[in-house]
Amino acid sequence: MADYQVGDVAGQLFTNTYRDVKIRGKSADSLAPETGSCFDMTKELENDVRPGGHAMLDESKPLPAWDSCTLRHRFKSAKKTPANYTKKGDGDLIKTGMLKQYTPPPAPPSAGAFRKRPNPPNTQFRKFYERNDLPVAVEHKGMKNVIHWKVDVEKLDFHHYLPIFFDGIREKEDPYRFLSVKGVEDMLYKGGSKILPVIPQLIIPIKTALNTRDHEVICITLQLLLKLVDSADLVGEALVPYYRQILPILNLFKNKNLNSGDKIDYSQRQKRCLGELILEALQLFELKGGEDAFINIKYMVPTYESVVNLG
């Protein structure tokens, strides 16, 4: 059985970024334009960008269609005009191939199911933080950064603050990313009975983060989902009615594992292997979701096998 324990997610983000960018010299992911506040250093954000949205199909460009006669994709034949009808004497040119050059059959169009979708920095967390409406700040310490709460976490209004912090987990820029992820961790650790009534308000932020189809954002969301299910009693059962919003993306990426052969892949230990995280999340959903969890998971993820020993 998999290990469902998740460590310090926010602290690991700083470690991964420093190791990959500063030490190994890898290029960081390009950041999206910011919102245009006094803190911003880039161009303003377009108003029509929706997180997790996809571009509509451009019907003006021709797309190859499947031909059941030739069993391959091909473009539709263009309508002939009086100038390009076959004329007398063109038979020899057609036989030699001089009248019409051979073109290879087109490849089937790409669906782009695994492609990253827009993730604009227009989260509610960024908006509230820039207005100084959140009781949090970054506290720099010797070993690692921690979050400084201006009030006790137990006294917070979870109906107001927890959905805001969950909406910020799709941020890719610090300090927004660190504060939102670490804030969610602290609230889940100390929330207790206050977490269960807020579950319906967390579904839309979680679904939006998953719909970005960004590998890094999905890994963060899955780790926080593991912490959410373990945070209080009956939380796993409360998530069962919302599997139709959460599980489609997990079903899409469930086989995203690296086949490294005889090499060592450290992404599983670092919680960066997407397929392994999805398997852990589905197993924990089944264990904590009650008697109706497995049938609902199986409906959305048909290839999932039960982790419970029925024998």
PDB file of C-alpha atoms in Angstrom:
ATOM      1  CA  MET A   1       0.000   0.000   0.000  1.00  0.00           C
ATOM      2  CA  ALA A   2       1.255   3.483  -0.820  1.00  0.00           C
ATOM      3  CA  ASP A   3       2.523   5.980   1.722  1.00  0.00           C
ATOM      4  CA  TYR A   4      -0.109   8.706   1.996  1.00  0.00           C
ATOM      5  CA  GLN A   5       1.899  10.999   4.283  1.00  0.00           C
ATOM      6  CA  VAL A   6       2.733  14.374   2.729  1.00  0.00           C
ATOM      7  CA  GLY A   7       5.421  16.616   4.209  1.00  0.00           C
ATOM      8  CA  ASP A   8       5.883  20.357   4.035  1.00  0.00           C
ATOM      9  CA  VAL A   9       4.520  21.163   0.569  1.00  0.00           C
ATOM     10  CA  ALA A  10       5.332  24.896   0.628  1.00  0.00           C
ATOM     11  CA  GLY A  11       8.850  24.341   1.929  1.00  0.00           C
ATOM     12  CA  GLN A  12       9.513  21.728  -0.743  1.00  0.00           C
ATOM     13  CA  LEU A  13       8.537  24.223  -3.438  1.00  0.00           C
ATOM     14  CA  PHE A  14      11.354  26.563  -2.407  1.00  0.00           C
ATOM     15  CA  THR A  15      13.800  23.634  -2.307  1.00  0.00           C
ATOM     16  CA  ASN A  16      12.837  22.418  -5.776  1.00  0.00           C
ATOM     17  CA  THR A  17      13.000  25.901  -7.284  1.00  0.00           C
ATOM     18  CA  TYR A  18      16.409  26.655  -5.782  1.00  0.00           C
ATOM     19  CA  ARG A  19      17.825  23.286  -6.821  1.00  0.00           C
ATOM     20  CA  ASP A  20      16.481  23.336 -10.367  1.00  0.00           C
ATOM     21  CA  VAL A  21      17.019  27.007 -11.229  1.00  0.00           C
ATOM     22  CA  LYS A  22      19.988  28.152  -9.132  1.00  0.00           C
ATOM     23  CA  ILE A  23      22.080  24.981  -8.981  1.00  0.00           C
ATOM     24  CA  ARG A  24      21.174  23.001 -12.099  1.00  0.00           C
ATOM     25  CA  GLY A  25      20.599  26.076 -14.245  1.00  0.00           C
ATOM     26  CA  LYS A  26      17.223  25.015 -15.619  1.00  0.00           C
ATOM     27  CA  SER A  27      15.023  27.767 -16.971  1.00  0.00           C
ATOM     28  CA  ALA A  28      12.063  28.597 -14.778  1.00  0.00           C
ATOM     29  CA  ASP A  29       8.547  28.407 -16.149  1.00  0.00           C
ATOM     30  CA  SER A  30       7.469  31.596 -17.855  1.00  0.00           C
ATOM     31  CA  LEU A  31       5.239  33.589 -15.575  1.00  0.00           C
ATOM     32  CA  ALA A  32       1.930  34.932 -16.773  1.00  0.00           C
ATOM     33  CA  PRO A  33       1.245  38.686 -16.860  1.00  0.00           C
ATOM     34  CA  GLU A  34       0.243  40.100 -13.523  1.00  0.00           C
ATOM     35  CA  THR A  35      -2.876  41.988 -12.548  1.00  0.00           C
ATOM     36  CA  GLY A  36      -1.694  45.568 -12.902  1.00  0.00           C
ATOM     37  CA  SER A  37      -1.569  46.577  -9.226  1.00  0.00           C
ATOM     38  CA  CYS A  38       1.144  48.713  -7.625  1.00  0.00           C
ATOM     39  CA  PHE A  39       3.153  45.528  -6.959  1.00  0.00           C
ATOM     40  CA  ASP A  40       3.201  44.437 -10.586  1.00  0.00           C
ATOM     41  CA  MET A  41       6.245  44.719 -12.825  1.00  0.00           C
ATOM     42  CA  THR A  42       4.780  43.403 -16.082  1.00  0.00           C
ATOM     43  CA  LYS A  43       2.058  44.316 -18.528  1.00  0.00           C
ATOM     44  CA  GLU A  44      -1.595  44.285 -17.553  1.00  0.00           C
ATOM     45  CA  LEU A  45      -3.698  41.156 -17.765  1.00  0.00           C
ATOM     46  CA  GLU A  46      -6.271  40.692 -20.499  1.00  0.00           C
ATOM     47  CA  ASN A  47      -9.810  40.584 -19.167  1.00  0.00           C
ATOM     48  CA  ASP A  48     -10.984  37.679 -21.310  1.00  0.00           C
ATOM     49  CA  VAL A  49      -8.436  35.128 -20.040  1.00  0.00           C
ATOM     50  CA  ARG A  50     -10.179  32.387 -18.071  1.00  0.00           C
ATOM     51  CA  PRO A  51      -8.201  29.912 -15.941  1.00  0.00           C
ATOM     52  CA  GLY A  52      -8.369  26.427 -17.363  1.00  0.00           C
ATOM     53  CA  GLY A  53     -10.125  27.642 -20.503  1.00  0.00           C
ATOM     54  CA  HIS A  54      -9.366  26.299 -23.959  1.00  0.00           C
ATOM     55  CA  ALA A  55      -9.306  28.019 -27.326  1.00  0.00           C
ATOM     56  CA  MET A  56     -12.297  27.450 -29.553  1.00  0.00           C
ATOM     57  CA  LEU A  57     -11.816  25.502 -32.765  1.00  0.00           C
ATOM     58  CA  ASP A  58     -10.926  27.757 -35.681  1.00  0.00           C
ATOM     59  CA  GLU A  59     -13.445  26.688 -38.291  1.00  0.00           C
ATOM     60  CA  SER A  60     -11.841  28.897 -40.945  1.00  0.00           C
ATOM     61  CA  LYS A  61      -8.858  26.509 -41.176  1.00  0.00           C
ATOM     62  CA  PRO A  62      -9.485  23.176 -42.928  1.00  0.00           C
ATOM     63  CA  LEU A  63      -9.138  20.039 -40.829  1.00  0.00           C
ATOM     64  CA  PRO A  64      -8.489  16.550 -42.230  1.00  0.00           C
ATOM     65  CA  ALA A  65     -11.432  14.175 -41.943  1.00  0.00           C
ATOM     66  CA  TRP A  66     -11.384  10.385 -41.632  1.00  0.00           C
ATOM     67  CA  ASP A  67     -12.138   8.649 -44.910  1.00  0.00           C
ATOM     68  CA  SER A  68     -13.737   5.231 -44.391  1.00  0.00           C
ATOM     69  CA  CYS A  69     -12.916   4.208 -47.987  1.00  0.00           C
ATOM     70  CA  THR A  70      -9.152   4.817 -47.911  1.00  0.00           C
ATOM     71  CA  LEU A  71      -8.919   4.294 -44.098  1.00  0.00           C
ATOM     72  CA  ARG A  72      -6.868   7.430 -43.573  1.00  0.00           C
ATOM     73  CA  HIS A  73      -7.291  11.128 -42.948  1.00  0.00           C
ATOM     74  CA  ARG A  74      -7.591  13.415 -45.936  1.00  0.00           C
ATOM     75  CA  PHE A  75      -8.689  16.927 -46.756  1.00  0.00           C
ATOM     76  CA  LYS A  76     -11.910  17.389 -48.629  1.00  0.00           C
ATOM     77  CA  SER A  77     -11.519  17.936 -52.342  1.00  0.00           C
ATOM     78  CA  ALA A  78     -11.917  21.522 -53.426  1.00  0.00           C
ATOM     79  CA  LYS A  79     -14.749  22.396 -55.742  1.00  0.00           C
ATOM     80  CA  LYS A  80     -13.553  22.685 -59.326  1.00  0.00           C
ATOM     81  CA  THR A  81     -13.875  25.893 -61.241  1.00  0.00           C
ATOM     82  CA  PRO A  82     -14.204  26.247 -65.024  1.00  0.00           C
ATOM     83  CA  ALA A  83     -10.476  26.973 -65.166  1.00  0.00           C
ATOM     84  CA  ASN A  84      -9.249  23.719 -63.594  1.00  0.00           C
ATOM     85  CA  TYR A  85     -11.458  21.070 -65.193  1.00  0.00           C
ATOM     86  CA  THR A  86      -9.650  18.248 -66.973  1.00  0.00           C
ATOM     87  CA  LYS A  87      -9.139  19.156 -70.588  1.00  0.00           C
ATOM     88  CA  LYS A  88      -8.528  17.159 -73.723  1.00  0.00           C
ATOM     89  CA  GLY A  89      -4.952  15.988 -73.915  1.00  0.00           C
ATOM     90  CA  ASP A  90      -4.381  15.959 -70.127  1.00  0.00           C
ATOM     91  CA  GLY A  91      -4.378  12.151 -69.938  1.00  0.00           C
ATOM     92  CA  ASP A  92      -0.644  11.793 -70.579  1.00  0.00           C
ATOM     93  CA  LEU A  93       0.136  14.515 -68.031  1.00  0.00           C
ATOM     94  CA  ILE A  94      -1.991  12.759 -65.432  1.00  0.00           C
ATOM     95  CA  LYS A  95      -0.226   9.424 -66.052  1.00  0.00           C
ATOM     96  CA  THR A  96       3.220  10.951 -65.676  1.00  0.00           C
ATOM     97  CA  GLY A  97       2.222  12.917 -62.586  1.00  0.00           C
ATOM     98  CA  MET A  98       3.062  16.288 -64.085  1.00  0.00           C
ATOM     99  CA  LEU A  99      -0.451  17.669 -63.827  1.00  0.00           C
ATOM    100  CA  LYS A 100      -0.879  16.944 -60.130  1.00  0.00           C
ATOM    101  CA  GLN A 101       2.001  16.401 -57.729  1.00  0.00           C
ATOM    102  CA  TYR A 102       1.688  13.719 -55.053  1.00  0.00           C
ATOM    103  CA  THR A 103       1.160  15.028 -51.553  1.00  0.00           C
ATOM    104  CA  PRO A 104       1.503  12.747 -48.505  1.00  0.00           C
ATOM    105  CA  PRO A 105      -1.691  12.096 -46.546  1.00  0.00           C
ATOM    106  CA  PRO A 106      -2.184  14.493 -43.621  1.00  0.00           C
ATOM    107  CA  ALA A 107      -1.767  13.337 -40.039  1.00  0.00           C
ATOM    108  CA  PRO A 108      -4.816  13.273 -37.766  1.00  0.00           C
ATOM    109  CA  PRO A 109      -5.384  16.563 -35.923  1.00  0.00           C
ATOM    110  CA  SER A 110      -4.011  16.834 -32.400  1.00  0.00           C
ATOM    111  CA  ALA A 111      -6.598  17.030 -29.630  1.00  0.00           C
ATOM    112  CA  GLY A 112      -4.232  18.719 -27.154  1.00  0.00           C
ATOM    113  CA  ALA A 113      -5.663  16.882 -24.147  1.00  0.00           C
ATOM    114  CA  PHE A 114      -2.411  17.078 -22.155  1.00  0.00           C
ATOM    115  CA  ARG A 115      -1.488  20.599 -23.205  1.00  0.00           C
ATOM    116  CA  LYS A 116      -1.236  23.305 -20.549  1.00  0.00           C
ATOM    117  CA  ARG A 117      -4.206  25.625 -20.394  1.00  0.00           C
ATOM    118  CA  PRO A 118      -4.225  29.300 -19.406  1.00  0.00           C
ATOM    119  CA  ASN A 119      -3.428  30.021 -15.772  1.00  0.00           C
ATOM    120  CA  PRO A 120      -3.732  33.798 -15.419  1.00  0.00           C
ATOM    121  CA  PRO A 121      -2.742  35.336 -12.061  1.00  0.00           C
ATOM    122  CA  ASN A 122      -6.243  36.618 -11.319  1.00  0.00           C
ATOM    123  CA  THR A 123      -6.862  34.557  -8.187  1.00  0.00           C
ATOM    124  CA  GLN A 124      -8.884  35.857  -5.294  1.00  0.00           C
ATOM    125  CA  PHE A 125      -5.894  35.248  -3.034  1.00  0.00           C
ATOM    126  CA  ARG A 126      -3.698  37.637  -5.035  1.00  0.00           C
ATOM    127  CA  LYS A 127      -6.450  40.249  -5.052  1.00  0.00           C
ATOM    128  CA  PHE A 128      -6.996  40.092  -1.290  1.00  0.00           C
ATOM    129  CA  TYR A 129      -3.279  39.952  -0.494  1.00  0.00           C
ATOM    130  CA  GLU A 130      -2.498  43.027  -2.582  1.00  0.00           C
ATOM    131  CA  ARG A 131      -5.281  44.886  -0.766  1.00  0.00           C
ATOM    132  CA  ASN A 132      -3.737  43.835   2.571  1.00  0.00           C
ATOM    133  CA  ASP A 133      -6.936  42.034   3.565  1.00  0.00           C
ATOM    134  CA  LEU A 134      -5.269  38.770   4.624  1.00  0.00           C
ATOM    135  CA  PRO A 135      -3.730  38.279   8.088  1.00  0.00           C
ATOM    136  CA  VAL A 136      -0.548  36.657   6.735  1.00  0.00           C
ATOM    137  CA  ALA A 137       3.040  37.636   6.011  1.00  0.00           C
ATOM    138  CA  VAL A 138       6.271  35.848   5.148  1.00  0.00           C
ATOM    139  CA  GLU A 139       8.592  35.340   8.118  1.00  0.00           C
ATOM    140  CA  HIS A 140      12.192  34.753   7.026  1.00  0.00           C
ATOM    141  CA  LYS A 141      14.096  32.324   9.222  1.00  0.00           C
ATOM    142  CA  GLY A 142      17.507  30.722   9.026  1.00  0.00           C
ATOM    143  CA  MET A 143      16.501  27.288   7.766  1.00  0.00           C
ATOM    144  CA  LYS A 144      13.401  28.093   5.744  1.00  0.00           C
ATOM    145  CA  ASN A 145      10.639  30.627   5.355  1.00  0.00           C
ATOM    146  CA  VAL A 146       7.489  30.229   7.407  1.00  0.00           C
ATOM    147  CA  ILE A 147       4.152  31.992   7.400  1.00  0.00           C
ATOM    148  CA  HIS A 148       3.412  34.556  10.078  1.00  0.00           C
ATOM    149  CA  TRP A 149      -0.240  34.704  11.131  1.00  0.00           C
ATOM    150  CA  LYS A 150      -1.379  37.992  12.620  1.00  0.00           C
ATOM    151  CA  VAL A 151      -4.227  36.199  14.410  1.00  0.00           C
ATOM    152  CA  ASP A 152      -4.685  32.690  15.762  1.00  0.00           C
ATOM    153  CA  VAL A 153      -5.570  30.214  13.017  1.00  0.00           C
ATOM    154  CA  GLU A 154      -8.243  28.603  15.202  1.00  0.00           C
ATOM    155  CA  LYS A 155     -10.103  31.923  15.419  1.00  0.00           C
ATOM    156  CA  LEU A 156     -10.306  32.495  11.655  1.00  0.00           C
ATOM    157  CA  ASP A 157     -13.565  32.400   9.733  1.00  0.00           C
ATOM    158  CA  PHE A 158     -12.919  29.280   7.653  1.00  0.00           C
ATOM    159  CA  HIS A 159     -15.938  29.903   5.428  1.00  0.00           C
ATOM    160  CA  HIS A 160     -14.286  33.121   4.287  1.00  0.00           C
ATOM    161  CA  TYR A 161     -10.543  32.441   4.307  1.00  0.00           C
ATOM    162  CA  LEU A 162     -10.114  28.769   3.377  1.00  0.00           C
ATOM    163  CA  PRO A 163     -11.685  29.081  -0.128  1.00  0.00           C
ATOM    164  CA  ILE A 164      -9.546  32.179  -0.766  1.00  0.00           C
ATOM    165  CA  PHE A 165      -6.356  30.340   0.151  1.00  0.00           C
ATOM    166  CA  PHE A 166      -7.386  27.331  -1.939  1.00  0.00           C
ATOM    167  CA  ASP A 167      -7.973  29.623  -4.910  1.00  0.00           C
ATOM    168  CA  GLY A 168      -4.332  30.735  -4.664  1.00  0.00           C
ATOM    169  CA  ILE A 169      -2.754  27.294  -4.962  1.00  0.00           C
ATOM    170  CA  ARG A 170      -2.629  27.652  -8.749  1.00  0.00           C
ATOM    171  CA  GLU A 171      -0.311  30.667  -8.438  1.00  0.00           C
ATOM    172  CA  LYS A 172       3.165  30.212  -9.941  1.00  0.00           C
ATOM    173  CA  GLU A 173       4.828  33.292  -8.494  1.00  0.00           C
ATOM    174  CA  ASP A 174       6.116  33.906  -4.995  1.00  0.00           C
ATOM    175  CA  PRO A 175       5.202  35.101  -2.416  1.00  0.00           C
ATOM    176  CA  TYR A 176       1.632  34.368  -3.552  1.00  0.00           C
ATOM    177  CA  ARG A 177       2.287  30.677  -4.148  1.00  0.00           C
ATOM    178  CA  PHE A 178       4.149  30.132  -0.882  1.00  0.00           C
ATOM    179  CA  LEU A 179       1.636  32.023   1.256  1.00  0.00           C
ATOM    180  CA  SER A 180      -1.407  30.324  -0.248  1.00  0.00           C
ATOM    181  CA  VAL A 181      -0.006  26.792  -0.058  1.00  0.00           C
ATOM    182  CA  LYS A 182       1.445  27.219   3.418  1.00  0.00           C
ATOM    183  CA  GLY A 183      -1.735  28.944   4.578  1.00  0.00           C
ATOM    184  CA  VAL A 184      -3.832  25.998   3.398  1.00  0.00           C
ATOM    185  CA  GLU A 185      -1.506  23.590   5.207  1.00  0.00           C
ATOM    186  CA  ASP A 186      -1.738  25.513   8.489  1.00  0.00           C
ATOM    187  CA  MET A 187      -5.513  25.854   8.298  1.00  0.00           C
ATOM    188  CA  LEU A 188      -5.961  22.154   7.539  1.00  0.00           C
ATOM    189  CA  TYR A 189      -3.637  21.241  10.415  1.00  0.00           C
ATOM    190  CA  LYS A 190      -5.445  23.380  12.990  1.00  0.00           C
ATOM    191  CA  GLY A 191      -8.959  23.600  11.522  1.00  0.00           C
ATOM    192  CA  GLY A 192     -10.481  20.483  13.049  1.00  0.00           C
ATOM    193  CA  SER A 193     -14.267  20.511  12.923  1.00  0.00           C
ATOM    194  CA  LYS A 194     -14.342  23.831  11.012  1.00  0.00           C
ATOM    195  CA  ILE A 195     -13.159  22.185   7.791  1.00  0.00           C
ATOM    196  CA  LEU A 196     -16.082  19.863   7.032  1.00  0.00           C
ATOM    197  CA  PRO A 197     -18.773  22.599   6.532  1.00  0.00           C
ATOM    198  CA  VAL A 198     -16.512  24.430   4.045  1.00  0.00           C
ATOM    199  CA  ILE A 199     -16.024  21.479   1.646  1.00  0.00           C
ATOM    200  CA  PRO A 200     -18.648  22.642  -0.941  1.00  0.00           C
ATOM    201  CA  GLN A 201     -16.889  26.009  -1.245  1.00  0.00           C
ATOM    202  CA  LEU A 202     -13.530  24.359  -1.988  1.00  0.00           C
ATOM    203  CA  ILE A 203     -14.649  22.379  -5.039  1.00  0.00           C
ATOM    204  CA  ILE A 204     -14.518  25.215  -7.580  1.00  0.00           C
ATOM    205  CA  PRO A 205     -10.970  26.366  -6.613  1.00  0.00           C
ATOM    206  CA  ILE A 206      -9.752  22.758  -6.692  1.00  0.00           C
ATOM    207  CA  LYS A 207     -11.409  22.083 -10.042  1.00  0.00           C
ATOM    208  CA  THR A 208      -9.969  25.298 -11.503  1.00  0.00           C
ATOM    209  CA  ALA A 209      -6.448  24.389 -10.374  1.00  0.00           C
ATOM    210  CA  LEU A 210      -6.735  20.907 -11.888  1.00  0.00           C
ATOM    211  CA  ASN A 211      -8.173  22.225 -15.155  1.00  0.00           C
ATOM    212  CA  THR A 212      -5.032  24.277 -15.814  1.00  0.00           C
ATOM    213  CA  ARG A 213      -3.415  20.904 -16.666  1.00  0.00           C
ATOM    214  CA  ASP A 214      -0.110  22.296 -15.443  1.00  0.00           C
ATOM    215  CA  HIS A 215       2.069  19.482 -14.089  1.00  0.00           C
ATOM    216  CA  GLU A 216       3.384  21.533 -11.160  1.00  0.00           C
ATOM    217  CA  VAL A 217      -0.012  22.939 -10.188  1.00  0.00           C
ATOM    218  CA  ILE A 218      -1.683  19.512 -10.323  1.00  0.00           C
ATOM    219  CA  CYS A 219       1.025  18.005  -8.085  1.00  0.00           C
ATOM    220  CA  ILE A 220       0.517  20.763  -5.493  1.00  0.00           C
ATOM    221  CA  THR A 221      -3.268  20.344  -5.632  1.00  0.00           C
ATOM    222  CA  LEU A 222      -3.046  16.566  -5.173  1.00  0.00           C
ATOM    223  CA  GLN A 223      -0.779  16.899  -2.137  1.00  0.00           C
ATOM    224  CA  LEU A 224      -3.181  19.362  -0.554  1.00  0.00           C
ATOM    225  CA  LEU A 225      -6.091  17.033  -1.358  1.00  0.00           C
ATOM    226  CA  LEU A 226      -4.308  14.276   0.557  1.00  0.00           C
ATOM    227  CA  LYS A 227      -3.917  16.634   3.513  1.00  0.00           C
ATOM    228  CA  LEU A 228      -7.561  17.716   3.193  1.00  0.00           C
ATOM    229  CA  VAL A 229      -8.902  14.158   3.371  1.00  0.00           C
ATOM    230  CA  ASP A 230      -6.754  13.424   6.432  1.00  0.00           C
ATOM    231  CA  SER A 231      -7.493  16.737   8.168  1.00  0.00           C
ATOM    232  CA  ALA A 232     -10.791  15.837   9.864  1.00  0.00           C
ATOM    233  CA  ASP A 233     -13.399  13.122  10.161  1.00  0.00           C
ATOM    234  CA  LEU A 234     -15.969  12.619   7.389  1.00  0.00           C
ATOM    235  CA  VAL A 235     -14.115  14.897   4.957  1.00  0.00           C
ATOM    236  CA  GLY A 236     -13.459  11.952   2.635  1.00  0.00           C
ATOM    237  CA  GLU A 237     -17.145  11.054   2.599  1.00  0.00           C
ATOM    238  CA  ALA A 238     -18.105  14.685   1.988  1.00  0.00           C
ATOM    239  CA  LEU A 239     -15.983  14.708  -1.192  1.00  0.00           C
ATOM    240  CA  VAL A 240     -17.783  11.729  -2.775  1.00  0.00           C
ATOM    241  CA  PRO A 241     -20.640  13.798  -4.351  1.00  0.00           C
ATOM    242  CA  TYR A 242     -18.012  16.008  -6.041  1.00  0.00           C
ATOM    243  CA  TYR A 243     -15.997  13.265  -7.739  1.00  0.00           C
ATOM    244  CA  ARG A 244     -17.453  14.273 -11.107  1.00  0.00           C
ATOM    245  CA  GLN A 245     -15.724  17.650 -10.762  1.00  0.00           C
ATOM    246  CA  ILE A 246     -12.391  16.370  -9.414  1.00  0.00           C
ATOM    247  CA  LEU A 247     -11.712  12.979 -11.001  1.00  0.00           C
ATOM    248  CA  PRO A 248     -11.881  13.651 -14.792  1.00  0.00           C
ATOM    249  CA  ILE A 249      -8.441  15.300 -14.801  1.00  0.00           C
ATOM    250  CA  LEU A 250      -7.056  12.515 -12.600  1.00  0.00           C
ATOM    251  CA  ASN A 251      -8.365   9.960 -15.087  1.00  0.00           C
ATOM    252  CA  LEU A 252      -6.608  11.851 -17.872  1.00  0.00           C
ATOM    253  CA  PHE A 253      -3.159  11.953 -16.229  1.00  0.00           C
ATOM    254  CA  LYS A 254      -3.238   8.690 -14.261  1.00  0.00           C
ATOM    255  CA  ASN A 255      -0.628   7.050 -16.538  1.00  0.00           C
ATOM    256  CA  LYS A 256       1.851   9.945 -16.454  1.00  0.00           C
ATOM    257  CA  ASN A 257       4.770   7.936 -15.097  1.00  0.00           C
ATOM    258  CA  LEU A 258       8.367   8.146 -16.265  1.00  0.00           C
ATOM    259  CA  ASN A 259       9.777   4.900 -17.648  1.00  0.00           C
ATOM    260  CA  SER A 260      13.442   5.429 -16.735  1.00  0.00           C
ATOM    261  CA  GLY A 261      14.577   1.843 -17.251  1.00  0.00           C
ATOM    262  CA  ASP A 262      17.374   0.953 -14.853  1.00  0.00           C
ATOM    263  CA  LYS A 263      17.943   4.581 -13.822  1.00  0.00           C
ATOM    264  CA  ILE A 264      16.809   6.123 -10.554  1.00  0.00           C
ATOM    265  CA  ASP A 265      13.822   8.488 -10.639  1.00  0.00           C
ATOM    266  CA  TYR A 266      13.660  10.721  -7.572  1.00  0.00           C
ATOM    267  CA  SER A 267      10.387  12.388  -8.536  1.00  0.00           C
ATOM    268  CA  GLN A 268       8.335   9.901  -6.496  1.00  0.00           C
ATOM    269  CA  ARG A 269      10.195  10.772  -3.294  1.00  0.00           C
ATOM    270  CA  GLN A 270       9.897  14.474  -4.114  1.00  0.00           C
ATOM    271  CA  LYS A 271       6.137  14.111  -4.765  1.00  0.00           C
ATOM    272  CA  ARG A 272       6.555  15.264  -8.371  1.00  0.00           C
ATOM    273  CA  CYS A 273       5.508  12.043 -10.132  1.00  0.00           C
ATOM    274  CA  LEU A 274       2.006  12.790 -11.361  1.00  0.00           C
ATOM    275  CA  GLY A 275       0.867   9.217 -11.947  1.00  0.00           C
ATOM    276  CA  GLU A 276       2.043   8.079  -8.506  1.00  0.00           C
ATOM    277  CA  LEU A 277       0.337  11.011  -6.770  1.00  0.00           C
ATOM    278  CA  ILE A 278      -2.937  10.311  -8.574  1.00  0.00           C
ATOM    279  CA  LEU A 279      -2.817   6.671  -7.505  1.00  0.00           C
ATOM    280  CA  GLU A 280      -2.203   7.686  -3.879  1.00  0.00           C
ATOM    281  CA  ALA A 281      -5.079  10.174  -4.013  1.00  0.00           C
ATOM    282  CA  LEU A 282      -7.537   7.645  -5.463  1.00  0.00           C
ATOM    283  CA  GLN A 283      -6.568   5.023  -2.901  1.00  0.00           C
ATOM    284  CA  LEU A 284      -6.987   7.464  -0.023  1.00  0.00           C
ATOM    285  CA  PHE A 285     -10.339   8.598  -1.441  1.00  0.00           C
ATOM    286  CA  GLU A 286     -11.503   4.998  -1.364  1.00  0.00           C
ATOM    287  CA  LEU A 287     -10.215   4.334   2.152  1.00  0.00           C
ATOM    288  CA  LYS A 288     -11.709   7.517   3.616  1.00  0.00           C
ATOM    289  CA  GLY A 289     -14.786   7.874   1.407  1.00  0.00           C
ATOM    290  CA  GLY A 290     -17.019   5.261   2.940  1.00  0.00           C
ATOM    291  CA  GLU A 291     -18.923   2.438   1.275  1.00  0.00           C
ATOM    292  CA  ASP A 292     -19.971   4.457  -1.794  1.00  0.00           C
ATOM    293  CA  ALA A 293     -16.486   5.740  -2.628  1.00  0.00           C
ATOM    294  CA  PHE A 294     -15.235   2.855  -4.777  1.00  0.00           C
ATOM    295  CA  ILE A 295     -18.235   2.661  -7.111  1.00  0.00           C
ATOM    296  CA  ASN A 296     -18.082   6.420  -7.683  1.00  0.00           C
ATOM    297  CA  ILE A 297     -14.336   6.336  -8.339  1.00  0.00           C
ATOM    298  CA  LYS A 298     -14.788   3.379 -10.711  1.00  0.00           C
ATOM    299  CA  TYR A 299     -17.442   5.310 -12.625  1.00  0.00           C
ATOM    300  CA  MET A 300     -15.065   8.211 -13.313  1.00  0.00           C
ATOM    301  CA  VAL A 301     -11.782   6.222 -13.513  1.00  0.00           C
ATOM    302  CA  PRO A 302     -12.711   2.865 -15.108  1.00  0.00           C
ATOM    303  CA  THR A 303      -9.193   1.393 -14.859  1.00  0.00           C
ATOM    304  CA  TYR A 304      -8.904   1.922 -11.111  1.00  0.00           C
ATOM    305  CA  GLU A 305      -8.672  -1.222  -9.005  1.00  0.00           C
ATOM    306  CA  SER A 306      -9.748  -1.359  -5.354  1.00  0.00           C
ATOM    307  CA  VAL A 307      -7.057  -1.150  -2.708  1.00  0.00           C
ATOM    308  CA  VAL A 308      -9.277  -2.691  -0.044  1.00  0.00           C
ATOM    309  CA  ASN A 309      -8.695  -6.393   0.560  1.00  0.00           C
ATOM    310  CA  LEU A 310     -12.142  -7.915   0.247  1.00  0.00           C
ATOM    311  CA  GLY A 311     -10.899 -11.434   0.923  1.00  0.00           C
TER     312      GLY A 311
END
